[in-house]
mmCIF file of N, CA and C in Angstrom:
data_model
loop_
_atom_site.group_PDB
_atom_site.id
_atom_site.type_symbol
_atom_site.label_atom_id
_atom_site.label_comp_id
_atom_site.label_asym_id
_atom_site.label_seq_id
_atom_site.Cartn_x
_atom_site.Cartn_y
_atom_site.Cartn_z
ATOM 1 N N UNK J 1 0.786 -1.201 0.000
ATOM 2 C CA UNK J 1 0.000 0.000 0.000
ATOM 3 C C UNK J 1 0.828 1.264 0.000
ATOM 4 N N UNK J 2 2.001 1.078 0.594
ATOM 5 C CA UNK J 2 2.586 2.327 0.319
ATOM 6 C C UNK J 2 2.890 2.844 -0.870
ATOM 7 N N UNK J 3 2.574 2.236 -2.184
ATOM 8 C CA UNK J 3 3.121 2.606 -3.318
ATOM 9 C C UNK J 3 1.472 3.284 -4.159
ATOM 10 N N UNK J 4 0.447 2.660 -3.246
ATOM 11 C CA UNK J 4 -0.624 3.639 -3.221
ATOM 12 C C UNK J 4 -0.831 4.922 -2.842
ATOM 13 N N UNK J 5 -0.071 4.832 -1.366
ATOM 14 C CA UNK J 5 -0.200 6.192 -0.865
ATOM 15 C C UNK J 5 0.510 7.138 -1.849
ATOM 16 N N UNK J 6 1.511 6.529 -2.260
ATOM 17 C CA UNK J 6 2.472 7.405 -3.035
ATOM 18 C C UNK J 6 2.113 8.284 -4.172
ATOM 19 N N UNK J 7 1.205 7.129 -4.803
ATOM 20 C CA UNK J 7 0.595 7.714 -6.092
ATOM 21 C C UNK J 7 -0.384 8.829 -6.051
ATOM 22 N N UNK J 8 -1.361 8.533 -4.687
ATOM 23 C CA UNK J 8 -2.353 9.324 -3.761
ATOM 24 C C UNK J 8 -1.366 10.691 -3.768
ATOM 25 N N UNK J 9 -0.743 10.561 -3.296
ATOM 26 C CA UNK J 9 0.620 11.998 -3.188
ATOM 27 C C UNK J 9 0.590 12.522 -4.207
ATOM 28 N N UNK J 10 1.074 11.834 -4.938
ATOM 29 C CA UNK J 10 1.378 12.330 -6.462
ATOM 30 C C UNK J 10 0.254 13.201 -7.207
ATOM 31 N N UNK J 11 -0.155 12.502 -7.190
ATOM 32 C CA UNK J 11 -2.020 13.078 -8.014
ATOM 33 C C UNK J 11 -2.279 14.036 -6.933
ATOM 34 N N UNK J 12 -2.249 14.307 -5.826
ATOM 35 C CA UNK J 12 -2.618 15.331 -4.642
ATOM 36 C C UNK J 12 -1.779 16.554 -4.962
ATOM 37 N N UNK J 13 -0.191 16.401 -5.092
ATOM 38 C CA UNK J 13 0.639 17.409 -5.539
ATOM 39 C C UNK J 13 0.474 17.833 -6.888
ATOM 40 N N UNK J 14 0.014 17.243 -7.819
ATOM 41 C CA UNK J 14 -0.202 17.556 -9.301
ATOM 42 C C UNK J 14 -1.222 18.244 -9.181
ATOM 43 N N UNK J 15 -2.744 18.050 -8.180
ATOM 44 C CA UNK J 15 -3.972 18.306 -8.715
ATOM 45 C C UNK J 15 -3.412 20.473 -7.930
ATOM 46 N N UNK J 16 -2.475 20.165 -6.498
ATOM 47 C CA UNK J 16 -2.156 21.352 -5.947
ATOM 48 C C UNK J 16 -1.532 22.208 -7.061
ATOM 49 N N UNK J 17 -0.847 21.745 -7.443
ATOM 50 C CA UNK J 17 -0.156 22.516 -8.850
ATOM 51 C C UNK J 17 -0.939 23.201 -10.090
ATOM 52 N N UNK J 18 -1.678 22.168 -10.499
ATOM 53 C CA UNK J 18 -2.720 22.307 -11.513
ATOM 54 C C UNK J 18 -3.642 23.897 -10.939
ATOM 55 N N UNK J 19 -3.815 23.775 -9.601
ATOM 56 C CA UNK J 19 -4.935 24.921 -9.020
ATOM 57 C C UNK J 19 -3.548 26.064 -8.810
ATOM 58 N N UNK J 20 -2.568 25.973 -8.340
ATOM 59 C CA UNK J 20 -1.752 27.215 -8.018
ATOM 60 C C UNK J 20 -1.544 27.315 -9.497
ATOM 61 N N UNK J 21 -1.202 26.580 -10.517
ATOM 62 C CA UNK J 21 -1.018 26.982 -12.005
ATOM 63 C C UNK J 21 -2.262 28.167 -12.642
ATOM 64 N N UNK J 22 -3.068 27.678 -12.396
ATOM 65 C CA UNK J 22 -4.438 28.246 -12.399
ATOM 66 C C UNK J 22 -4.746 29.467 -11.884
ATOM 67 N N UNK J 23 -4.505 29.667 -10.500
ATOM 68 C CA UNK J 23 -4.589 30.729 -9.978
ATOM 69 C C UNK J 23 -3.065 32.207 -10.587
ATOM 70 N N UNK J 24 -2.404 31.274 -10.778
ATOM 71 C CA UNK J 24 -1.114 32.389 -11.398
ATOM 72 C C UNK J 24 -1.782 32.908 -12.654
ATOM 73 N N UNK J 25 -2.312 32.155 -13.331
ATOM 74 C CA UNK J 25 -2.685 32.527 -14.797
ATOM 75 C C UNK J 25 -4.182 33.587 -14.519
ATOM 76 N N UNK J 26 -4.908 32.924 -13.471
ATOM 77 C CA UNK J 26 -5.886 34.385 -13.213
ATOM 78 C C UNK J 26 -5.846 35.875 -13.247
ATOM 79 N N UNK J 27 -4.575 35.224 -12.347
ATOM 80 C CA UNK J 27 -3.781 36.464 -11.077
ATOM 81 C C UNK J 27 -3.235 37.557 -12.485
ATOM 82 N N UNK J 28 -2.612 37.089 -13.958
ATOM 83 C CA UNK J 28 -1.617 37.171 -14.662
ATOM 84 C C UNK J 28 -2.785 38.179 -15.354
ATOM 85 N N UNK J 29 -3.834 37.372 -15.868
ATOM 86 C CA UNK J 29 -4.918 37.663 -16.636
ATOM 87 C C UNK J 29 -5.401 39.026 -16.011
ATOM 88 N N UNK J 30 -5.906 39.183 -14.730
ATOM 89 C CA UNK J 30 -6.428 40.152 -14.157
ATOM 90 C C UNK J 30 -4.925 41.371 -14.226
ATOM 91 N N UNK J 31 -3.835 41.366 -13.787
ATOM 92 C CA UNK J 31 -2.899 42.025 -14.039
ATOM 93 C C UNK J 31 -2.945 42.938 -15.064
ATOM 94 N N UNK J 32 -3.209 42.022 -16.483
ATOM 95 C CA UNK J 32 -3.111 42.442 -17.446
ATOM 96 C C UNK J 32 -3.635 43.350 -18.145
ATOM 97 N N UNK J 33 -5.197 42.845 -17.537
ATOM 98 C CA UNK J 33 -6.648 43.403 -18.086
ATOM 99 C C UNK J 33 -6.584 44.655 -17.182
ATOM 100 N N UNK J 34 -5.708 44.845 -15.795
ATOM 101 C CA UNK J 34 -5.558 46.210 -15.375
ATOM 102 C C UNK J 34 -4.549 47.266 -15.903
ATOM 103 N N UNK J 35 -3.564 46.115 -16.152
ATOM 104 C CA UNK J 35 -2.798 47.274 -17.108
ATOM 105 C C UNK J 35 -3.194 47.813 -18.368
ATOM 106 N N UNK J 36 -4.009 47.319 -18.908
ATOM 107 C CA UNK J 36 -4.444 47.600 -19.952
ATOM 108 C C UNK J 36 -5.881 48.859 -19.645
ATOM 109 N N UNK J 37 -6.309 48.728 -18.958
ATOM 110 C CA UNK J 37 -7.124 50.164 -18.238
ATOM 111 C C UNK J 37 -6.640 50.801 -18.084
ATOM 112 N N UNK J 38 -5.457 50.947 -17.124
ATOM 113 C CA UNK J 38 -4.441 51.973 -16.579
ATOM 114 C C UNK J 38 -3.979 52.630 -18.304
ATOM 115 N N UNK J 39 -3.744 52.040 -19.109
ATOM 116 C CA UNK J 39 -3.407 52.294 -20.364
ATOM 117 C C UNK J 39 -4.297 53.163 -21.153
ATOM 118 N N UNK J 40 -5.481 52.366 -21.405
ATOM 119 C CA UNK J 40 -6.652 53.187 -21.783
ATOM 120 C C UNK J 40 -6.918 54.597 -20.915
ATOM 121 N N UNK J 41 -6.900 54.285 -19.751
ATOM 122 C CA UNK J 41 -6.342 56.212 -19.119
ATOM 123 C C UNK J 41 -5.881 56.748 -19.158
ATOM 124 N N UNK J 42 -4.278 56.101 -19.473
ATOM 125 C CA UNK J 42 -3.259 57.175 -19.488
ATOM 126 C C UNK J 42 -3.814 57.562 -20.844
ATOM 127 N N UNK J 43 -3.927 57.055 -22.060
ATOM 128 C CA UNK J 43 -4.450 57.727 -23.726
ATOM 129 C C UNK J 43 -5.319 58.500 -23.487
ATOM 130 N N UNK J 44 -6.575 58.285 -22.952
ATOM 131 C CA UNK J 44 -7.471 59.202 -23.008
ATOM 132 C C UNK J 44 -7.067 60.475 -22.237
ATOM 133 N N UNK J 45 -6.244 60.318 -21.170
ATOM 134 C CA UNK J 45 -5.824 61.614 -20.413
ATOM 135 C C UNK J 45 -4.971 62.392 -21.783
ATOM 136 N N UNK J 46 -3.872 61.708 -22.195
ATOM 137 C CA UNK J 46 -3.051 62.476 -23.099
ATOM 138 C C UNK J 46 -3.808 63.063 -24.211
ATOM 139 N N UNK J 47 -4.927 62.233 -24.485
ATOM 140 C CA UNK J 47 -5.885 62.964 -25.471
ATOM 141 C C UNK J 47 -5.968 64.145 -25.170
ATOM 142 N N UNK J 48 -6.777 64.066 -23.736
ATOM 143 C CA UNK J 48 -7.409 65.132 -23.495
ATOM 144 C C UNK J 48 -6.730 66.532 -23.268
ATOM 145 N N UNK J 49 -5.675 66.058 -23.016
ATOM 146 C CA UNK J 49 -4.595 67.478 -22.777
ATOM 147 C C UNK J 49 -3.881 68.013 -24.051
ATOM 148 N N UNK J 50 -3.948 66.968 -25.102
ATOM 149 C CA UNK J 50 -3.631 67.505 -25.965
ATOM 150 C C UNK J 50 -4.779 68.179 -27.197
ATOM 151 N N UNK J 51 -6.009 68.184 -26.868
ATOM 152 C CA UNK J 51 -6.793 68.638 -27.244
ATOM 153 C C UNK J 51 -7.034 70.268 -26.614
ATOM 154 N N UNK J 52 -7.020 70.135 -25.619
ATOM 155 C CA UNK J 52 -6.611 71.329 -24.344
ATOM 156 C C UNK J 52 -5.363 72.344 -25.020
ATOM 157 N N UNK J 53 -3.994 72.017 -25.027
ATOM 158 C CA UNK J 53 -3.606 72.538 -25.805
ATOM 159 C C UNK J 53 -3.217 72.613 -26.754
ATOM 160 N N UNK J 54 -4.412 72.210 -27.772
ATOM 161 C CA UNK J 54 -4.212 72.038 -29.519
ATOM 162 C C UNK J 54 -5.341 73.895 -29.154
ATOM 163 N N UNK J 55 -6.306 73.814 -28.253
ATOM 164 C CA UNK J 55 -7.762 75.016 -28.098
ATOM 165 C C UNK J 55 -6.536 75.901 -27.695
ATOM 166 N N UNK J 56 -5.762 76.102 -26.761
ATOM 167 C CA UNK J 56 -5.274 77.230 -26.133
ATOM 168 C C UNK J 56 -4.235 77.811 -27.137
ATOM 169 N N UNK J 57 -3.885 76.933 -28.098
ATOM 170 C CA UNK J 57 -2.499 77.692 -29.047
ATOM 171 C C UNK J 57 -3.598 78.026 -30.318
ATOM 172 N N UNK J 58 -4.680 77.509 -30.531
ATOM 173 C CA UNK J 58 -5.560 78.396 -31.376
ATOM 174 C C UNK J 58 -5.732 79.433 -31.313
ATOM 175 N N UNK J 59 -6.686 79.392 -29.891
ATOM 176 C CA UNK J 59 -7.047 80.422 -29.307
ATOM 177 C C UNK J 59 -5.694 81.790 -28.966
ATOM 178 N N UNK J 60 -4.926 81.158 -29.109
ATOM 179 C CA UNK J 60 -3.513 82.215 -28.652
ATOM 180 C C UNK J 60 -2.861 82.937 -30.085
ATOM 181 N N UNK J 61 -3.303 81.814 -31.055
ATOM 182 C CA UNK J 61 -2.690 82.096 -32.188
ATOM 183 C C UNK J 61 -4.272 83.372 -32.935
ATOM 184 N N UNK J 62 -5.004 82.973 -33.064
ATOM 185 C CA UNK J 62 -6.410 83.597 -32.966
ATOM 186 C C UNK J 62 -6.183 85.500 -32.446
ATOM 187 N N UNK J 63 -5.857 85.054 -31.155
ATOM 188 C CA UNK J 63 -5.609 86.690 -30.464
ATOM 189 C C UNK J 63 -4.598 87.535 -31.445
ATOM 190 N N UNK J 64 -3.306 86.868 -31.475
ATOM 191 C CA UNK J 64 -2.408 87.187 -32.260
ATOM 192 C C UNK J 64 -2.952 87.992 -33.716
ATOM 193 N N UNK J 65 -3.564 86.780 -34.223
ATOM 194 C CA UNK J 65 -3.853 87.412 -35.679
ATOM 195 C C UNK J 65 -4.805 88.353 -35.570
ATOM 196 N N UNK J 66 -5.679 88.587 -34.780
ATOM 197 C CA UNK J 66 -6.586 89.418 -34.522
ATOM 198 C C UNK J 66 -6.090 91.033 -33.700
ATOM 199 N N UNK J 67 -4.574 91.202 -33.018
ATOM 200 C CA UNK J 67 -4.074 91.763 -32.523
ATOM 201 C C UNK J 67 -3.308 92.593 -34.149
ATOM 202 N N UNK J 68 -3.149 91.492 -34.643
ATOM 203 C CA UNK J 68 -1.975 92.135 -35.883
ATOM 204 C C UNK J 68 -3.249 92.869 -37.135
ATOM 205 N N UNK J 69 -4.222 92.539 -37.240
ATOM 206 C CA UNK J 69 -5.296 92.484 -38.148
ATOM 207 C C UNK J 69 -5.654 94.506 -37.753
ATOM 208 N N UNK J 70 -5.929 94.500 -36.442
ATOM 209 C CA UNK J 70 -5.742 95.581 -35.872
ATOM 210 C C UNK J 70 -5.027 96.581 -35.737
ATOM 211 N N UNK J 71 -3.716 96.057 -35.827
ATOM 212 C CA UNK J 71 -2.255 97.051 -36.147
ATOM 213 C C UNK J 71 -2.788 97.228 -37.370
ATOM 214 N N UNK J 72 -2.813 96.325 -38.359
ATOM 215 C CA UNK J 72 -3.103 97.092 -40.133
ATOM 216 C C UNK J 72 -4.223 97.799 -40.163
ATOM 217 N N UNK J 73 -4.799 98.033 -39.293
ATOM 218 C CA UNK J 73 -5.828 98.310 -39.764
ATOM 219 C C UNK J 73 -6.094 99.863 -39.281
ATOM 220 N N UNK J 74 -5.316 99.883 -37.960
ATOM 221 C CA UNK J 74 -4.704 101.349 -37.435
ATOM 222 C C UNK J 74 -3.949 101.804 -38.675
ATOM 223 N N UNK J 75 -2.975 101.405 -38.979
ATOM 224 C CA UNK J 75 -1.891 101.983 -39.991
ATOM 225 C C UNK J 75 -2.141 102.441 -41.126
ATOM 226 N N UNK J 76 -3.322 101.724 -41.421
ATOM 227 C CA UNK J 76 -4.327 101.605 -42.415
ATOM 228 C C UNK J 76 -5.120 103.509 -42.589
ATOM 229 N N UNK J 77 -5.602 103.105 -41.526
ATOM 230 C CA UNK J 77 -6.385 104.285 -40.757
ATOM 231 C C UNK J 77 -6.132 105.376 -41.195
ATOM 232 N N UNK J 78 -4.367 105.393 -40.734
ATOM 233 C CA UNK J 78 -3.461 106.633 -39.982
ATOM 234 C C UNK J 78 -2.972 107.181 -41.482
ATOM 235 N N UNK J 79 -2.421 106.516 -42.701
ATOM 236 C CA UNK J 79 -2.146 106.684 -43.749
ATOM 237 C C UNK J 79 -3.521 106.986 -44.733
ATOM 238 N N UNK J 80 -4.367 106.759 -44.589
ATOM 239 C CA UNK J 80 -6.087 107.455 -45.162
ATOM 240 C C UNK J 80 -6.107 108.892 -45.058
ATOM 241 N N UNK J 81 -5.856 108.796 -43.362
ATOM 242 C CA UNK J 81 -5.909 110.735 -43.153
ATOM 243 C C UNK J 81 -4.974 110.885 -43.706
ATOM 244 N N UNK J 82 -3.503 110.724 -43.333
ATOM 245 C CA UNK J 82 -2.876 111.325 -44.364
ATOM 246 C C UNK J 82 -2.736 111.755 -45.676
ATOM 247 N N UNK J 83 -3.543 111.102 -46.730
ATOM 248 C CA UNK J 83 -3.536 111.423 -47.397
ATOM 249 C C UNK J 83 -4.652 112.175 -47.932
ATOM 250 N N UNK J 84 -5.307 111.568 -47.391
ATOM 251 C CA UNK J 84 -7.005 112.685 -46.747
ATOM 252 C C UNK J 84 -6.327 114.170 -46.742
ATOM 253 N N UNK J 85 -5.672 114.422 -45.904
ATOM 254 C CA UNK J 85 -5.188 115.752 -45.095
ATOM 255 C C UNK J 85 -4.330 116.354 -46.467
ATOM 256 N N UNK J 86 -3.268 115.601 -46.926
ATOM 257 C CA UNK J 86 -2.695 115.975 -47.727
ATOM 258 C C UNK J 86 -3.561 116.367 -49.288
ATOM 259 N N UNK J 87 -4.018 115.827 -49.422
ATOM 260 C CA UNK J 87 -5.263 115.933 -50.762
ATOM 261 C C UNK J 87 -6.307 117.227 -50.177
ATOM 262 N N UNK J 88 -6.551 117.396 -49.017
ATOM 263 C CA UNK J 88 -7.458 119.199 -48.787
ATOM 264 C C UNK J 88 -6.170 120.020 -48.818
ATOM 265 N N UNK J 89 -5.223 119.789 -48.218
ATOM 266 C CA UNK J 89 -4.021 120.812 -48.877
ATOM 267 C C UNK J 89 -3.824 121.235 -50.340
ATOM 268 N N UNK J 90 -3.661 120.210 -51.078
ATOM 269 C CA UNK J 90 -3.289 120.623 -52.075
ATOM 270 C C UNK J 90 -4.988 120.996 -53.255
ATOM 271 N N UNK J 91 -5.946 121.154 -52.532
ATOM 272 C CA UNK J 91 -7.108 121.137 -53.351
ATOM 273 C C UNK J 91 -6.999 123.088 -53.868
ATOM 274 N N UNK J 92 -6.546 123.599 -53.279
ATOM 275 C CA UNK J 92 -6.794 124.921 -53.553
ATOM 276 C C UNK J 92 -5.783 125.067 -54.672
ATOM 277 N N UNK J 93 -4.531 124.443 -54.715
ATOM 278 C CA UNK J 93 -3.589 124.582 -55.582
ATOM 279 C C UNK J 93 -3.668 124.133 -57.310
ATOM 280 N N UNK J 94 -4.431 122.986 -57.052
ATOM 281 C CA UNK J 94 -5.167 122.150 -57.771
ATOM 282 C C UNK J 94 -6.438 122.904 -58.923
ATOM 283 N N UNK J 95 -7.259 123.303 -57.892
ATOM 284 C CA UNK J 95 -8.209 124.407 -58.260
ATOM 285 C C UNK J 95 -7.187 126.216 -59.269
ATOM 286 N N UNK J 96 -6.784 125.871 -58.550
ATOM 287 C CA UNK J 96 -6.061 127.067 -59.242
ATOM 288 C C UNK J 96 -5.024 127.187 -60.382
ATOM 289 N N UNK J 97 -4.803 125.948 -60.569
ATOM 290 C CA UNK J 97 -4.268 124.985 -62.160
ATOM 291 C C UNK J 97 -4.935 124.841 -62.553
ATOM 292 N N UNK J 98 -6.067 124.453 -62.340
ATOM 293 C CA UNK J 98 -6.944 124.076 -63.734
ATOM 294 C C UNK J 98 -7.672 125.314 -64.036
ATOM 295 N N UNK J 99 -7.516 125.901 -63.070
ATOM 296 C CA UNK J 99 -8.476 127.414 -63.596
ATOM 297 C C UNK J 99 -7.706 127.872 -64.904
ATOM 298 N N UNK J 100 -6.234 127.851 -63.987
ATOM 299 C CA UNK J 100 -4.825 128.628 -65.232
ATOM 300 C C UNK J 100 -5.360 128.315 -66.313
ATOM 301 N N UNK J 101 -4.942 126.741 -66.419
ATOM 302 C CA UNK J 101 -5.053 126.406 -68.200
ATOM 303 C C UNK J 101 -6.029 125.959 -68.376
ATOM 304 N N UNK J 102 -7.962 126.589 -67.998
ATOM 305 C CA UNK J 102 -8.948 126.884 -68.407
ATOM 306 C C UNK J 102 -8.548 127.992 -69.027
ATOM 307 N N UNK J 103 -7.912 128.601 -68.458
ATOM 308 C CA UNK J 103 -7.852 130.226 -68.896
ATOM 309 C C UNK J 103 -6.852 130.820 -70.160
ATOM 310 N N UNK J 104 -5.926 130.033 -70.326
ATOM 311 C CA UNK J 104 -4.656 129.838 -71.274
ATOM 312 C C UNK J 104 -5.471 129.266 -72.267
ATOM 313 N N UNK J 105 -6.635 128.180 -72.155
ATOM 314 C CA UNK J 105 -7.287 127.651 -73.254
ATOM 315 C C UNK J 105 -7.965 128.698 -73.864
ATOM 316 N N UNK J 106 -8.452 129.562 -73.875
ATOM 317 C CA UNK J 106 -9.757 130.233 -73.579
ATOM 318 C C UNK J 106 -8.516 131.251 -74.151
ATOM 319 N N UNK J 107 -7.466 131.749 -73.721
ATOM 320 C CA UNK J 107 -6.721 132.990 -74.646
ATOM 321 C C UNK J 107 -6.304 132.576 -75.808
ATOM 322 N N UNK J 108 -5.752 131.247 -76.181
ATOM 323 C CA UNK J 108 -5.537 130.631 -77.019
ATOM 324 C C UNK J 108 -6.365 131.090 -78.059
ATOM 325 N N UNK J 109 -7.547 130.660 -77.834
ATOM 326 C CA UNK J 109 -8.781 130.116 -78.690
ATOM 327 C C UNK J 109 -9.014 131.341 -79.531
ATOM 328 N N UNK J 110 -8.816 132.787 -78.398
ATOM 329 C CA UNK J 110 -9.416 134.072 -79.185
ATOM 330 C C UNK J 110 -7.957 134.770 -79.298
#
């Protein structure tokens, strides 16, 4: 009988193995399936921040062009009058040339 018990052993230590084999591969499985969440968070976090600042360098770039749009548009402005201003200056001078050679035409003629 002792070569019963033995075998009894045997199959007892195999069937212990078989279940700690088992339980490692759970243990392994669940590990995995958490790292793989932890994963899926970390992406969606990096998404999200990089969506965050994909909006804030728009939005920054946005101000910018809208800051510069404004400069031209002052400069814009500032060079109108000027020449605004400069064009009533010279209107009397203007007026008074064409009167001339209205008038040079007009001696010509007779």
């Amino acid at each position: 009988m002792p070569s019963a018990e033995v075998l009894q052993a045997i199959r007892d230590a195999e069937s212990e193995a078989d279940e700690m084999v088992a339980e490692a591969e759970s243990a392994r499985d669940e590990r995995i399936a958490e790292a793989r969440e932890r994963a899926d968070d970390i992406i969606e976090a990096a998404r999200e921040d990089a969506e965050a600042l994909k909006e804030e360098r728009l939005e920054s770039a946005l101000e910018d062009i809208e800051a510069e749009r404004e400069r031209i548009l002052e400069a814009g402005n500032e060079e109108r009058e000027a020449i605004v201003e400069d064009a009533a200056e010279r209107i009397d001078d203007a007026v008074a040339f064409a009167l001339s050679q209205f008038e040079e035409a007009v001696h010509a003629q007779t």
